[in-house]
């Protein structure tokens, strides 16, 4: 019931057949969202996860980055559109100190480009409509991920696949201590754990069971972490760990599942 949850609720016609809804949630939590016509026919249903201000879990997740690692080679999943072709939009907050981040996709030695600078190398991988991105970031900062519209023909089918709508669509992701995504130093950081095999298939729920434990160390020594508050099963073997860190910096994150690292 948005009347209980929202300070403001309004709709704006974007001019391209879509309607964007703006709302302000007073309380954190999980909300179900249903869009109905005047005849009460449900045309869309989804679930919103509202997190505290300063936790950029939703901002980063808009383009599917998980397990972001600073200073090491990592893998992120770039989810550019849903199954209806609608691009994910991340314009929820303005972030300062933006730097460029480059991604290049290749399929059968044919390059497809997503704009940027900074020396990231990407590999094409079909994964629920997304793309696997390998990157090497050496500095913790807020990066702007800008993707330009790209389309190409599927060999032998005559169909054209659009990577994004024909307009620039920026996303923003906070690259924080290894494996962490979140707000300012001393605030709450959100760490999303997701298991994949080398083909991009998600791990089974039992492989990311509730007995997972997360330990942080810095310079080879264990770090006392204030407020290891939750291990949440998000969807299909994803766990979100909320941490309250006292200082920004580089941390080693060790994940133990049933005693196994």
mmCIF file of C-alpha atoms in Angstrom, residues 48-153:
data_model
loop_
_atom_site.group_PDB
_atom_site.id
_atom_site.type_symbol
_atom_site.label_atom_id
_atom_site.label_comp_id
_atom_site.label_asym_id
_atom_site.label_seq_id
_atom_site.Cartn_x
_atom_site.Cartn_y
_atom_site.Cartn_z
ATOM 1 C CA UNK A 48 11.377 -3.858 -4.673
ATOM 2 C CA UNK A 49 14.102 -4.103 -2.077
ATOM 3 C CA UNK A 50 14.494 -0.789 -0.272
ATOM 4 C CA UNK A 51 17.832 -0.362 1.499
ATOM 5 C CA UNK A 52 19.065 2.459 3.757
ATOM 6 C CA UNK A 53 20.371 5.636 2.175
ATOM 7 C CA UNK A 54 24.121 5.418 1.607
ATOM 8 C CA UNK A 55 24.055 1.715 0.714
ATOM 9 C CA UNK A 56 24.497 1.581 -3.037
ATOM 10 C CA UNK A 57 23.472 -2.061 -3.386
ATOM 11 C CA UNK A 58 20.566 -1.167 -5.672
ATOM 12 C CA UNK A 59 22.612 1.314 -7.686
ATOM 13 C CA UNK A 60 25.296 -1.248 -8.451
ATOM 14 C CA UNK A 61 22.837 -4.017 -9.015
ATOM 15 C CA UNK A 62 21.156 -2.046 -11.781
ATOM 16 C CA UNK A 63 23.912 -3.275 -14.067
ATOM 17 C CA UNK A 64 24.448 -6.511 -12.222
ATOM 18 C CA UNK A 65 27.909 -5.909 -10.750
ATOM 19 C CA UNK A 66 28.606 -8.351 -7.961
ATOM 20 C CA UNK A 67 31.702 -9.192 -5.943
ATOM 21 C CA UNK A 68 33.423 -5.997 -7.081
ATOM 22 C CA UNK A 69 37.146 -6.256 -6.408
ATOM 23 C CA UNK A 70 39.554 -3.339 -6.210
ATOM 24 C CA UNK A 71 43.115 -3.946 -7.342
ATOM 25 C CA UNK A 72 42.505 -7.474 -8.563
ATOM 26 C CA UNK A 73 41.033 -9.092 -11.646
ATOM 27 C CA UNK A 74 37.354 -9.724 -11.136
ATOM 28 C CA UNK A 75 34.198 -10.655 -12.961
ATOM 29 C CA UNK A 76 30.960 -8.680 -13.074
ATOM 30 C CA UNK A 77 27.737 -9.346 -14.905
ATOM 31 C CA UNK A 78 26.370 -6.493 -17.016
ATOM 32 C CA UNK A 79 22.617 -6.880 -17.230
ATOM 33 C CA UNK A 80 21.667 -4.345 -19.850
ATOM 34 C CA UNK A 81 18.012 -5.137 -20.486
ATOM 35 C CA UNK A 82 15.152 -7.255 -19.292
ATOM 36 C CA UNK A 83 13.486 -9.908 -21.412
ATOM 37 C CA UNK A 84 11.194 -7.285 -22.928
ATOM 38 C CA UNK A 85 14.124 -5.197 -24.140
ATOM 39 C CA UNK A 86 13.726 -2.465 -21.532
ATOM 40 C CA UNK A 87 17.061 -1.099 -20.361
ATOM 41 C CA UNK A 88 17.866 -0.880 -16.686
ATOM 42 C CA UNK A 89 18.103 2.720 -15.589
ATOM 43 C CA UNK A 90 20.215 3.914 -12.670
ATOM 44 C CA UNK A 91 19.568 7.576 -12.108
ATOM 45 C CA UNK A 92 18.622 7.362 -8.472
ATOM 46 C CA UNK A 93 21.366 9.574 -7.090
ATOM 47 C CA UNK A 94 24.150 11.852 -8.275
ATOM 48 C CA UNK A 95 27.667 10.640 -7.516
ATOM 49 C CA UNK A 96 30.751 12.825 -7.504
ATOM 50 C CA UNK A 97 34.314 12.038 -8.640
ATOM 51 C CA UNK A 98 33.206 10.076 -11.663
ATOM 52 C CA UNK A 99 35.843 8.243 -13.669
ATOM 53 C CA UNK A 100 35.500 6.315 -16.904
ATOM 54 C CA UNK A 101 35.280 2.552 -17.048
ATOM 55 C CA UNK A 102 35.696 0.652 -20.284
ATOM 56 C CA UNK A 103 34.158 -2.590 -21.451
ATOM 57 C CA UNK A 104 34.758 -4.365 -24.753
ATOM 58 C CA UNK A 105 32.765 -7.404 -25.824
ATOM 59 C CA UNK A 106 33.974 -9.875 -28.390
ATOM 60 C CA UNK A 107 32.177 -12.721 -30.097
ATOM 61 C CA UNK A 108 33.912 -14.881 -32.674
ATOM 62 C CA UNK A 109 36.673 -12.275 -32.942
ATOM 63 C CA UNK A 110 34.163 -9.544 -33.785
ATOM 64 C CA UNK A 111 34.403 -6.599 -31.353
ATOM 65 C CA UNK A 112 31.365 -4.902 -29.879
ATOM 66 C CA UNK A 113 32.128 -1.847 -27.832
ATOM 67 C CA UNK A 114 30.713 -0.264 -24.741
ATOM 68 C CA UNK A 115 32.296 3.149 -24.396
ATOM 69 C CA UNK A 116 34.893 4.039 -21.828
ATOM 70 C CA UNK A 117 38.496 4.375 -20.841
ATOM 71 C CA UNK A 118 40.665 2.654 -18.207
ATOM 72 C CA UNK A 119 41.810 -0.607 -19.648
ATOM 73 C CA UNK A 120 39.129 -3.111 -18.747
ATOM 74 C CA UNK A 121 38.884 -6.195 -20.954
ATOM 75 C CA UNK A 122 35.515 -7.833 -21.466
ATOM 76 C CA UNK A 123 34.485 -11.227 -22.728
ATOM 77 C CA UNK A 124 31.112 -11.960 -24.299
ATOM 78 C CA UNK A 125 29.048 -14.461 -22.369
ATOM 79 C CA UNK A 126 25.320 -15.061 -22.658
ATOM 80 C CA UNK A 127 23.942 -15.227 -19.137
ATOM 81 C CA UNK A 128 20.271 -14.486 -18.689
ATOM 82 C CA UNK A 129 20.514 -11.646 -21.174
ATOM 83 C CA UNK A 130 23.711 -10.299 -19.651
ATOM 84 C CA UNK A 131 27.376 -10.080 -20.454
ATOM 85 C CA UNK A 132 30.404 -11.150 -18.477
ATOM 86 C CA UNK A 133 32.944 -8.414 -17.870
ATOM 87 C CA UNK A 134 36.504 -9.061 -16.741
ATOM 88 C CA UNK A 135 38.178 -6.012 -15.304
ATOM 89 C CA UNK A 136 41.181 -4.827 -13.340
ATOM 90 C CA UNK A 137 40.606 -1.699 -11.253
ATOM 91 C CA UNK A 138 43.496 -0.398 -9.187
ATOM 92 C CA UNK A 139 41.899 2.464 -7.292
ATOM 93 C CA UNK A 140 38.873 2.580 -5.029
ATOM 94 C CA UNK A 141 36.547 5.259 -6.373
ATOM 95 C CA UNK A 142 33.109 5.922 -7.796
ATOM 96 C CA UNK A 143 33.061 4.971 -11.469
ATOM 97 C CA UNK A 144 30.532 5.854 -14.130
ATOM 98 C CA UNK A 145 29.728 2.993 -16.465
ATOM 99 C CA UNK A 146 28.426 4.438 -19.727
ATOM 100 C CA UNK A 147 27.025 2.126 -22.347
ATOM 101 C CA UNK A 148 26.149 3.254 -25.862
ATOM 102 C CA UNK A 149 23.560 1.633 -28.060
ATOM 103 C CA UNK A 150 24.869 -1.295 -30.091
ATOM 104 C CA UNK A 151 23.021 -3.734 -32.301
ATOM 105 C CA UNK A 152 24.120 -6.567 -34.522
ATOM 106 C CA UNK A 153 22.662 -9.373 -36.585
#
